[in-house]
């Protein structure tokens, strides 16, 4: 019996692996917990008996080909009702391209509907690329994220204006650019034959996405001159000093005559935004109450907001120049993007309440819910300090205040309130309190031995917290608020996981060891999972996993082509910090 080919093209697995790696590298720069996952869907262009109608790479992506059995019919229906079918081009080549685009768009929509219908029950949000023909298949790249964490980032709701597609968030713009790069790679000869399918540096992808996001405020202004220069203008203006002072101020962006913009001063001759030094000079006149007014092409006056802005209109934006070479884009008081030295980033998340509560409970097992709630209120107040601060919660706060009395201001023990916290975090040094919120010292200069966990890329406050927490001898937590707005918990405990997940991974390796036919996808999947969770492996688990891994690899070496690419994973080593507090029972 003739075997039907199970693949779309020879390098599909390499392409998928490279696309997955690129997604992890790019989106981890924006947020560390999005959990990007990439797989490919291939739809056979013309029916053939020696090819599968639907192919998935990898095959264990969480879907099966039968779920896409009606995708062609579904795409035909979507194309038939597409209003863009009423658009006709006089040039025959343009009309042919238009019709081909409608077919590709319909197939993309059909795939997305199927994938999204299945994934919405698993806290996953999915995005699909436009199809590209590779050999006999239309290939669609599917990119998925953790739905809750993706949607936690602020986004506009309208992605089209005057038939122009606009970006609703930095994540949205980055996803679009990611798919562009995947498409470029798919149209090359033998896509996936090289180790990296992306031509661009990952940071460059995010810079371009930030530039593309700035088309959104430009589009609402209908000012063509600002469309391609707003991102560069904001970067340059933020980099310029005026009489030795760094640029701090605000700029409202909207079409002229916006009902929520009150003009205080009108320039007789508007200043072009690309006249950077002139704009920087005008920025000196702005303040918390007065903003520069721009239509994205020119500065035409100064003014402020008035009335109640209809947020759903999404036609009024604010650029906030915060410090040298740093600015941010806001809509309706929501930060959409921060840019520092030309590199865009998502706004840093405020301290996570759930993580704070679970971590502090693990550090101080005897702490009560009321004490945790009181500490949370105090920590929130401390995070409002614009110049940064540090709060140290220690079970030995009383003893430590006495030990460090020569480098601290020791006070009569007092149970502090949020009002007191606001005052005592205004000075340099740490605030030292115990789990019951009793304060023993302020302005504390912490000590401690050098630590391998320190980072030369972080400031003195963060590194002193690392040194102190590691060597002071008492259970403690430091909450570090840096000047750049970032908030760190030290120690930054790894999340707890179900103990059964480790057990199940070992069971899968045991099953693979007994299988005489090597299944590469199942093997690499379980080893990749263990690699990502290696922190949770103790001595006994590492020995078991290493032994099973070696036995499965021996089977692999016997059954696969000697010329095939092999991935040899190094042995796992136990983490000295792992303990029972990191595991949850069913």
XYZ file of N, CA and C in Angstrom, residues 292-551:
780
model
N 1.360 71.522 23.897
C 1.480 71.872 22.484
C 0.334 71.209 21.740
N -0.196 71.883 20.726
C -1.277 71.324 19.915
C -0.744 70.991 18.533
N -0.979 69.760 18.092
C -0.431 69.308 16.814
C -1.480 68.530 16.033
N -1.396 68.652 14.702
C -2.224 67.828 13.821
C -1.374 66.713 13.202
N -0.242 66.412 13.831
C 0.763 65.409 13.460
C 1.689 65.879 12.345
N 1.351 66.990 11.718
C 2.237 67.565 10.715
C 2.858 68.869 11.187
N 2.096 69.636 11.985
C 2.525 70.958 12.441
C 2.126 71.173 13.902
N 2.836 72.077 14.564
C 2.414 72.626 15.850
C 1.676 73.923 15.515
N 0.400 74.010 15.891
C -0.388 75.175 15.501
C -0.808 76.028 16.692
N -0.450 75.627 17.917
C -0.814 76.442 19.064
C -0.540 75.740 20.376
N -1.047 76.327 21.443
C -0.988 75.742 22.774
C -2.394 75.721 23.345
N -2.676 74.733 24.169
C -4.008 74.635 24.737
C -4.109 73.465 25.688
N -5.335 73.053 25.963
C -5.545 71.945 26.887
C -6.847 71.233 26.554
N -7.117 70.192 27.337
C -8.353 69.435 27.147
C -9.524 70.150 27.795
N -10.693 70.004 27.209
C -11.907 70.548 27.803
C -13.050 69.554 27.607
N -14.028 69.637 28.480
C -15.193 68.780 28.342
C -14.882 67.319 28.630
N -15.814 66.468 28.310
C -15.692 65.021 28.529
C -15.390 64.341 27.196
N -14.184 63.838 27.077
C -13.752 63.204 25.829
C -14.465 61.871 25.630
N -15.027 61.676 24.447
C -15.677 60.414 24.102
C -14.601 59.415 23.698
N -14.244 58.529 24.633
C -13.115 57.627 24.434
C -13.288 56.737 23.218
N -14.529 56.365 22.911
C -14.775 55.468 21.778
C -14.417 56.107 20.446
N -14.337 57.433 20.397
C -13.980 58.108 19.145
C -12.543 57.795 18.735
N -11.673 57.613 19.715
C -10.274 57.250 19.464
C -9.624 58.206 18.454
N -9.814 59.495 18.680
C -9.282 60.490 17.745
C -8.535 61.616 18.463
N -8.068 61.340 19.685
C -7.324 62.345 20.445
C -6.238 61.633 21.243
N -4.968 61.970 20.943
C -3.835 61.283 21.555
C -2.918 62.305 22.221
N -2.106 61.802 23.144
C -1.173 62.649 23.869
C 0.219 62.036 23.808
N 1.208 62.852 23.459
C 2.610 62.453 23.571
C 3.170 63.165 24.790
N 3.689 62.376 25.714
C 4.232 62.913 26.964
C 5.747 62.747 26.939
N 6.468 63.861 26.872
C 7.932 63.839 26.916
C 8.336 63.831 28.390
N 8.852 62.705 28.865
C 9.047 62.525 30.308
C 10.452 62.885 30.782
N 11.463 62.607 29.976
C 12.839 62.971 30.307
C 13.683 62.828 29.054
N 14.988 63.039 29.200
C 15.872 63.031 28.042
C 15.717 61.750 27.228
N 15.394 61.925 25.938
C 15.282 60.831 24.970
C 14.233 59.797 25.369
N 13.242 60.227 26.118
C 12.200 59.309 26.575
C 10.838 59.972 26.435
N 9.908 59.255 25.827
C 8.562 59.781 25.655
C 7.568 58.624 25.622
N 6.288 58.958 25.713
C 5.265 57.920 25.686
C 4.024 58.411 24.947
N 3.316 57.457 24.359
C 2.070 57.730 23.640
C 0.908 57.286 24.505
N -0.077 58.188 24.694
C -1.238 57.880 25.529
C -2.535 58.114 24.771
N -3.526 57.345 25.145
C -4.896 57.597 24.703
C -5.809 57.444 25.913
N -6.587 58.477 26.188
C -7.546 58.460 27.305
C -6.860 58.044 28.607
N -5.689 58.634 28.865
C -4.910 58.390 30.087
C -4.289 57.004 30.158
N -4.387 56.215 29.103
C -3.758 54.892 29.058
C -2.460 54.979 28.240
N -1.375 54.515 28.825
C -0.094 54.506 28.107
C -0.102 53.356 27.107
N 0.029 53.674 25.825
C 0.049 52.662 24.778
C 1.464 52.183 24.461
N 2.438 53.081 24.657
C 3.816 52.733 24.307
C 4.749 53.710 24.988
N 5.864 53.211 25.507
C 6.949 54.056 25.992
C 8.131 53.855 25.071
N 8.861 54.936 24.797
C 10.030 54.863 23.914
C 11.202 55.522 24.632
N 12.259 54.759 24.838
C 13.476 55.274 25.473
C 14.636 55.029 24.532
N 15.319 56.111 24.139
C 16.450 56.020 23.211
C 16.061 55.244 21.952
N 14.897 55.585 21.417
C 14.381 55.085 20.149
C 13.805 53.671 20.237
N 13.902 53.021 21.380
C 13.421 51.645 21.484
C 12.070 51.595 22.188
N 10.996 51.180 21.482
C 9.661 51.129 22.093
C 9.550 49.966 23.078
N 8.668 50.134 24.026
C 8.358 49.066 24.976
C 6.943 49.272 25.485
N 6.361 48.207 25.997
C 5.063 48.336 26.645
C 5.248 48.973 28.014
N 4.222 49.667 28.508
C 4.358 50.245 29.855
C 4.617 49.149 30.861
N 5.516 49.432 31.788
C 5.842 48.436 32.809
C 4.625 48.209 33.700
N 4.314 46.956 33.897
C 3.148 46.616 34.706
C 3.378 47.038 36.148
N 2.325 47.515 36.761
C 2.420 47.799 38.190
C 2.576 46.480 38.927
N 2.916 46.555 40.183
C 3.166 45.352 40.960
C 1.919 44.455 40.958
N 2.132 43.178 40.743
C 1.038 42.222 40.642
C 0.575 41.811 42.045
N -0.676 42.094 42.345
C -1.183 41.837 43.695
C -1.147 40.353 44.046
N -1.573 39.510 43.108
C -1.601 38.074 43.386
C -0.200 37.543 43.652
N 0.767 37.961 42.852
C 2.143 37.499 43.063
C 2.667 37.993 44.412
N 2.395 39.261 44.724
C 2.844 39.796 46.005
C 2.268 38.981 47.162
N 0.985 38.714 47.107
C 0.326 37.998 48.202
C 0.845 36.566 48.334
N 0.999 35.870 47.202
C 1.472 34.484 47.278
C 2.940 34.416 47.690
N 3.767 35.339 47.168
C 5.190 35.321 47.521
C 5.408 35.635 48.996
N 4.706 36.643 49.494
C 4.945 37.036 50.886
C 4.424 35.972 51.850
N 3.408 35.242 51.434
C 2.904 34.131 52.248
C 3.934 33.002 52.288
N 4.648 32.799 51.185
C 5.669 31.741 51.150
C 6.893 32.136 51.969
N 7.199 33.430 52.012
C 8.368 33.890 52.787
C 8.050 33.946 54.276
N 6.809 34.371 54.600
C 6.384 34.463 56.001
C 5.147 33.575 56.198
N 5.334 32.287 56.401
C 4.188 31.358 56.463
C 3.181 31.691 57.549
N 3.596 32.375 58.619
C 2.693 32.661 59.734
C 1.920 33.963 59.560
N 2.160 34.702 58.483
C 1.515 36.001 58.297
C 0.015 35.829 58.085
N -0.780 36.756 58.605
C -2.237 36.671 58.479
C -2.717 37.419 57.236
N -3.945 37.117 56.829
C -4.533 37.799 55.672
C -4.656 39.296 55.908
N -4.975 39.678 57.147
C -5.098 41.100 57.467
C -3.748 41.798 57.351
N -2.697 41.144 57.800
C -1.361 41.729 57.709
C -0.915 41.857 56.250
N -1.255 40.858 55.428
C -0.917 40.928 54.004
C -1.638 42.100 53.345
N -2.914 42.275 53.672
C -3.704 43.367 53.101
C -3.119 44.727 53.485
N -2.697 44.861 54.748
C -2.109 46.121 55.214
C -0.781 46.393 54.499
N 0.042 45.346 54.343
C 1.316 45.512 53.632
C 1.090 45.903 52.180
N 0.071 45.318 51.570
C -0.221 45.631 50.171
C -0.541 47.122 50.002
N -1.345 47.676 50.887
C -1.688 49.101 50.811
C -0.440 49.975 50.969
N 0.454 49.567 51.872
C 1.679 50.337 52.091
C 2.602 50.267 50.878
N 2.709 49.086 50.306
C 3.576 48.913 49.135
C 3.043 49.722 47.961
N 1.727 49.715 47.759
C 1.136 50.510 46.679
C 1.475 51.987 46.838
N 1.430 52.472 48.051
C 1.768 53.875 48.302
C 3.236 54.132 47.974
N 4.106 53.184 48.340
C 5.540 53.351 48.080
C 5.839 53.393 46.584
N 5.077 52.648 45.785
C 5.328 52.605 44.337
C 5.011 53.925 43.650
N 4.356 54.854 44.350
C 4.021 56.150 43.753
C 5.185 57.135 43.809
N 6.263 56.773 44.511
C 7.422 57.668 44.606
C 8.095 57.810 43.253
N 8.112 59.010 42.713
C 8.647 59.234 41.362
C 10.152 59.033 41.287
N 10.848 59.276 42.382
C 12.308 59.168 42.357
C 12.799 57.821 42.873
N 11.902 56.894 43.061
C 12.291 55.568 43.489
C 12.434 55.453 44.998
N 12.303 54.236 45.490
C 12.460 53.980 46.920
C 12.593 52.479 47.123
N 12.737 52.060 48.391
C 12.791 50.649 48.702
C 12.158 50.399 50.066
N 11.356 49.347 50.125
C 10.751 48.912 51.382
C 11.227 47.492 51.647
N 11.765 47.261 52.838
C 12.227 45.924 53.223
C 11.321 45.410 54.329
N 10.676 44.275 54.065
C 9.843 43.605 55.069
C 10.667 42.448 55.608
N 10.963 42.471 56.891
C 11.843 41.461 57.483
C 11.305 40.990 58.822
N 11.400 39.671 59.042
C 11.005 39.146 60.352
C 11.991 39.581 61.431
N 13.170 40.022 61.024
C 14.171 40.511 61.969
C 14.346 42.010 61.899
N 13.281 42.731 61.569
C 13.378 44.190 61.396
C 13.884 44.874 62.663
N 13.423 44.426 63.834
C 13.852 45.050 65.092
C 15.354 44.856 65.304
N 15.825 43.627 65.132
C 17.239 43.324 65.328
C 18.106 44.017 64.283
N 17.627 44.045 63.040
C 18.394 44.658 61.970
C 18.489 46.173 62.132
N 17.448 46.797 62.659
C 17.507 48.251 62.873
C 18.594 48.583 63.888
N 18.787 47.727 64.881
C 19.837 47.943 65.864
C 21.221 47.689 65.255
N 21.331 46.641 64.443
C 22.617 46.330 63.812
C 23.056 47.420 62.844
N 22.081 47.989 62.119
C 22.393 48.970 61.077
C 22.198 50.417 61.572
N 22.177 50.625 62.895
C 21.836 51.942 63.435
C 22.807 53.043 63.020
N 24.050 52.684 62.693
C 25.029 53.694 62.280
C 24.868 54.111 60.819
N 24.006 53.403 60.079
C 23.759 53.771 58.678
C 22.254 53.819 58.410
N 21.525 54.307 59.404
C 20.079 54.426 59.278
C 19.563 55.445 60.288
N 18.317 55.845 60.096
C 17.632 56.666 61.090
C 16.664 55.765 61.827
N 17.045 55.389 63.050
C 16.218 54.480 63.840
C 15.120 55.286 64.537
N 13.910 54.730 64.534
C 12.765 55.439 65.116
C 12.096 54.567 66.169
N 11.239 55.186 66.975
C 10.404 54.418 67.895
C 9.489 53.527 67.058
N 9.407 52.239 67.371
C 8.553 51.352 66.575
C 7.130 51.891 66.474
N 6.625 51.922 65.248
C 5.284 52.451 65.026
C 4.642 51.696 63.875
N 3.375 51.394 64.017
C 2.633 50.764 62.919
C 2.266 51.854 61.915
N 2.877 51.793 60.746
C 2.752 52.910 59.806
C 1.486 52.809 58.965
N 1.037 53.963 58.520
C -0.113 54.094 57.630
C 0.380 54.510 56.248
N -0.543 54.570 55.296
C -0.165 55.006 53.946
C 0.320 56.449 53.946
N -0.242 57.291 54.831
C 0.185 58.687 54.901
C 1.633 58.781 55.393
N 1.944 57.972 56.400
C 3.327 57.971 56.895
C 4.268 57.409 55.838
N 3.842 56.339 55.144
C 4.685 55.735 54.109
C 5.017 56.752 53.018
N 4.064 57.582 52.655
C 4.302 58.599 51.639
C 5.417 59.549 52.053
N 5.482 59.869 53.337
C 6.487 60.811 53.844
C 7.853 60.151 53.966
N 7.911 58.959 54.554
C 9.214 58.359 54.873
C 9.908 57.761 53.663
N 9.193 57.564 52.544
C 9.848 57.074 51.335
C 10.370 58.217 50.466
N 10.193 59.458 50.930
C 10.651 60.615 50.147
C 12.157 60.827 50.275
N 12.793 60.179 51.279
C 14.241 60.334 51.455
C 14.961 59.096 50.939
N 16.274 59.243 50.730
C 17.073 58.115 50.263
C 17.124 57.026 51.326
N 17.428 55.806 50.873
C 17.543 54.688 51.796
C 16.254 53.904 51.898
N 16.343 52.742 52.539
C 15.205 51.838 52.634
C 14.375 52.090 53.884
N 13.117 51.699 53.803
C 12.226 51.678 54.957
C 12.207 50.249 55.472
N 12.470 50.060 56.763
C 12.576 48.725 57.343
C 11.370 48.462 58.248
N 10.547 47.478 57.840
C 9.342 47.144 58.611
C 9.272 45.633 58.808
N 8.427 45.209 59.733
C 8.224 43.776 59.925
C 6.903 43.367 59.283
N 6.568 42.085 59.252
C 5.337 41.640 58.564
C 4.054 42.232 59.119
N 4.082 42.782 60.342
C 2.882 43.400 60.903
C 2.802 44.892 60.601
N 3.707 45.388 59.712
C 3.754 46.790 59.272
C 4.294 47.733 60.327
N 5.011 47.207 61.301
C 5.670 48.060 62.294
C 7.019 48.499 61.744
N 7.240 49.802 61.731
C 8.478 50.365 61.168
C 9.486 50.614 62.297
N 10.764 50.237 62.022
C 11.828 50.391 63.017
C 12.913 51.367 62.566
N 13.043 51.561 61.252
C 14.097 52.462 60.769
C 13.754 52.960 59.377
N 14.231 54.165 59.064
C 14.051 54.751 57.733
C 15.412 55.213 57.224
N 15.483 55.462 55.927
C 16.742 55.917 55.344
C 17.874 54.920 55.553
N 17.551 53.624 55.524
C 18.531 52.582 55.833
C 19.441 52.335 54.632
N 20.751 52.363 54.878
C 21.725 51.957 53.865
C 22.006 50.483 54.093
N 21.590 49.647 53.172
C 21.695 48.201 53.341
C 23.115 47.725 53.071
N 23.475 46.620 53.705
C 24.774 46.012 53.450
C 24.562 44.626 52.861
N 25.608 43.863 52.734
C 25.504 42.517 52.189
C 26.673 42.192 51.293
N 26.919 40.896 51.094
C 28.014 40.436 50.255
C 27.601 40.450 48.791
N 28.599 40.510 47.912
C 28.344 40.484 46.466
C 27.611 39.200 46.092
N 26.707 39.311 45.120
C 25.887 38.169 44.717
C 25.986 37.944 43.211
N 25.942 36.674 42.817
C 25.938 36.351 41.388
C 24.649 36.799 40.719
N 23.629 37.067 41.513
C 22.346 37.477 40.952
C 22.293 38.980 40.671
N 23.337 39.706 41.046
C 23.376 41.135 40.737
C 23.454 41.363 39.243
N 23.110 42.564 38.846
C 23.119 42.907 37.421
C 23.762 44.264 37.212
N 24.848 44.319 36.388
C 25.475 45.621 36.118
C 24.569 46.548 35.326
N 23.523 45.978 34.698
C 22.585 46.800 33.943
C 21.523 47.446 34.800
N 21.484 47.093 36.091
C 20.510 47.680 37.005
C 21.201 48.654 37.944
N 20.406 49.468 38.626
C 20.948 50.512 39.487
C 21.420 49.992 40.836
N 21.990 50.923 41.620
C 22.545 50.568 42.928
C 21.455 50.088 43.878
N 20.242 50.679 43.784
C 19.161 50.311 44.694
C 18.796 48.831 44.518
N 18.642 48.413 43.273
C 18.264 47.026 42.999
C 19.364 46.065 43.452
N 20.605 46.374 43.129
C 21.707 45.474 43.478
C 21.934 45.394 44.987
N 21.725 46.501 45.707
C 21.870 46.443 47.163
C 20.763 45.586 47.771
N 19.579 45.607 47.183
C 18.485 44.751 47.663
C 18.840 43.281 47.484
N 19.411 42.950 46.322
C 19.827 41.561 46.057
C 20.843 41.116 47.111
N 21.869 41.951 47.344
C 22.925 41.579 48.294
C 22.361 41.399 49.711
N 21.502 42.322 50.108
C 20.981 42.287 51.477
C 20.081 41.075 51.700
N 19.142 40.845 50.795
C 18.175 39.762 50.972
C 18.876 38.407 51.024
N 19.936 38.258 50.229
C 20.625 36.973 50.172
C 21.450 36.674 51.418
N 21.927 37.701 52.117
C 22.928 37.452 53.164
C 22.539 37.935 54.562
N 21.331 38.521 54.740
C 21.052 39.129 56.045
C 20.689 38.118 57.133
N 20.260 36.921 56.747
C 20.010 35.883 57.745
C 18.587 35.767 58.238
N 17.696 36.708 57.869
C 16.294 36.648 58.277
C 15.406 36.494 57.039
N 14.266 35.805 57.173
C 13.301 35.822 56.067
C 12.897 37.260 55.759
N 13.015 37.660 54.528
C 12.666 39.047 54.199
C 12.332 39.190 52.721
N 11.683 40.282 52.408
C 11.367 40.666 51.021
C 11.648 42.151 50.864
N 12.293 42.503 49.746
C 12.522 43.906 49.414
C 11.664 44.280 48.212
N 10.973 45.389 48.320
C 10.201 45.937 47.191
C 10.977 47.138 46.684
N 11.508 47.022 45.459
C 12.391 48.038 44.895
C 11.632 48.832 43.838
N 11.512 50.129 44.042
C 10.885 51.022 43.065
C 11.997 51.862 42.441
N 12.265 51.638 41.164
C 13.348 52.348 40.489
C 12.848 53.643 39.867
N 13.780 54.520 39.540
C 13.413 55.817 38.954
C 12.738 55.668 37.609
N 13.061 54.591 36.873
C 12.457 54.409 35.553
C 11.044 53.844 35.629
N 10.528 53.661 36.858
C 9.160 53.182 37.023
C 9.037 51.684 37.222
N 10.118 50.935 37.037
C 10.053 49.492 37.212
C 9.962 49.145 38.695
N 9.270 48.054 38.989
C 9.059 47.603 40.363
C 9.503 46.143 40.449
N 10.381 45.844 41.384
C 10.908 44.488 41.535
C 10.641 43.973 42.941
N 10.288 42.697 43.005
C 10.231 42.001 44.275
C 11.509 41.184 44.416
N 12.192 41.320 45.544
C 13.408 40.561 45.810
C 13.216 39.821 47.132
N 13.230 38.471 47.114
C 13.497 37.624 45.958
C 12.300 37.560 45.012
N 12.595 37.352 43.740
C 11.552 37.194 42.730
C 11.287 35.701 42.589
N 10.387 35.187 43.406
C 10.160 33.750 43.473
C 9.541 33.218 42.179
N 10.022 32.085 41.742
C 9.398 31.396 40.615
C 7.988 30.981 41.023
N 7.053 30.943 40.076
C 5.680 30.566 40.423
C 5.590 29.109 40.867
N 4.579 28.800 41.632
C 4.337 27.424 42.031
C 3.691 26.663 40.880
N 4.038 25.390 40.757
C 3.437 24.548 39.720
C 2.929 23.265 40.356
N 2.049 22.575 39.642
C 1.547 21.287 40.109
C 2.667 20.252 40.056
N 2.837 19.526 41.121
C 3.859 18.487 41.160
C 3.592 17.433 40.079
N 2.326 17.224 39.769
C 1.941 16.192 38.798
C 2.463 16.495 37.397
N 2.724 17.785 37.088
C 3.235 18.114 35.751
C 4.610 17.501 35.527
N 5.464 17.521 36.558
C 6.779 16.897 36.454
C 6.623 15.390 36.311
N 5.712 14.823 37.100
C 5.477 13.372 37.047
C 5.002 12.944 35.658
N 4.095 13.719 35.075
C 3.573 13.379 33.747
C 4.658 13.459 32.680
N 5.564 14.440 32.790
C 6.661 14.549 31.823
C 7.570 13.329 31.897
N 7.846 12.870 33.113
C 8.687 11.677 33.274
C 7.975 10.449 32.714
N 6.658 10.355 32.922
C 5.901 9.225 32.379
C 5.944 9.222 30.853
N 5.889 10.394 30.232
C 5.968 10.452 28.761
C 7.330 9.969 28.265
N 8.393 10.324 29.019
C 9.723 9.830 28.641
C 9.801 8.311 28.781
N 9.184 7.771 29.810
C 9.184 6.316 29.988
C 8.456 5.623 28.843
N 7.350 6.210 28.405
C 6.610 5.642 27.269
C 7.461 5.682 26.003
N 8.186 6.784 25.791
C 9.049 6.903 24.613
C 10.204 5.907 24.675
N 10.681 5.618 25.874
C 11.778 4.651 26.022
C 11.327 3.254 25.587
N 10.069 2.911 25.857
C 9.542 1.601 25.505
C 9.150 1.499 24.035
N 9.005 2.650 23.376
C 8.606 2.666 21.959
C 9.824 2.380 21.090
N 9.769 1.330 20.302
C 10.908 0.953 19.463
C 11.086 1.876 18.268
N 10.050 2.622 17.943
C 10.122 3.580 16.828
C 10.216 4.986 17.410
N 11.302 5.661 17.122
C 11.542 6.986 17.686
C 10.559 8.006 17.129
N 9.848 8.693 18.010
C 8.926 9.764 17.623
C 9.583 11.088 18.014
N 10.203 11.741 17.039
C 11.012 12.924 17.327
C 10.183 14.062 17.910
N 8.988 14.275 17.366
C 8.189 15.413 17.832
C 7.788 15.255 19.295
N 7.375 14.047 19.678
C 6.989 13.820 21.075
C 8.192 13.955 22.000
N 9.349 13.442 21.548
C 10.553 13.508 22.374
C 11.007 14.947 22.578
N 11.123 15.698 21.480
C 11.606 17.070 21.587
C 10.616 17.946 22.362
N 9.343 17.618 22.244
C 8.342 18.420 22.958
C 8.491 18.256 24.470
N 8.652 16.999 24.940
C 8.770 16.790 26.385
C 10.085 17.320 26.921
N 11.177 17.190 26.128
C 12.467 17.722 26.582
C 12.440 19.244 26.599
N 11.787 19.859 25.611
C 11.660 21.320 25.609
C 10.882 21.789 26.837
N 9.818 21.060 27.180
C 9.028 21.437 28.362
C 9.883 21.325 29.616
N 10.632 20.250 29.743
C 11.491 20.078 30.907
C 12.578 21.154 30.959
N 13.084 21.558 29.781
C 14.111 22.606 29.738
C 13.552 23.923 30.248
N 12.308 24.218 29.887
C 11.689 25.465 30.328
C 11.342 25.424 31.819
N 11.252 24.223 32.389
C 10.885 24.071 33.803
C 12.019 23.425 34.597
N 13.243 23.607 34.121
C 14.382 22.948 34.767
C 14.601 23.436 36.198
N 14.129 24.632 36.508
C 14.254 25.145 37.873
C 13.638 24.181 38.884
N 12.575 23.469 38.489
C 11.806 22.647 39.417
C 12.346 21.218 39.555
N 13.494 20.932 38.962
C 14.031 19.579 38.987
C 15.041 19.430 40.125
N 14.766 18.512 41.050
C 15.715 18.250 42.125
C 16.704 17.165 41.704
N 17.559 16.722 42.627
C 18.607 15.757 42.284
C 18.014 14.457 41.750
N 17.027 13.915 42.462
C 16.432 12.644 42.059
C 15.765 12.747 40.692
N 15.028 13.847 40.471
C 14.338 14.031 39.192
C 15.335 14.173 38.052
N 16.405 14.944 38.263
C 17.425 15.119 37.224
C 18.050 13.775 36.832
N 18.363 12.952 37.821
C 18.968 11.643 37.523
C 18.024 10.786 36.696
N 16.744 10.794 37.057
C 15.756 9.999 36.320
C 15.607 10.505 34.891
N 15.454 11.824 34.739
C 15.264 12.412 33.405
C 16.494 12.177 32.529
N 17.686 12.375 33.069
C 18.910 12.196 32.285
C 19.056 10.756 31.803
N 18.734 9.799 32.662
C 18.833 8.391 32.281
C 17.844 8.048 31.167
N 16.589 8.482 31.320
C 15.576 8.217 30.302
C 15.914 8.910 28.992
N 16.396 10.151 29.080
C 16.755 10.903 27.870
C 17.834 10.166 27.070
N 18.836 9.664 27.747
C 19.925 8.952 27.068
C 19.422 7.685 26.394
N 18.510 6.964 27.046
C 17.990 5.729 26.459
C 17.139 6.012 25.219
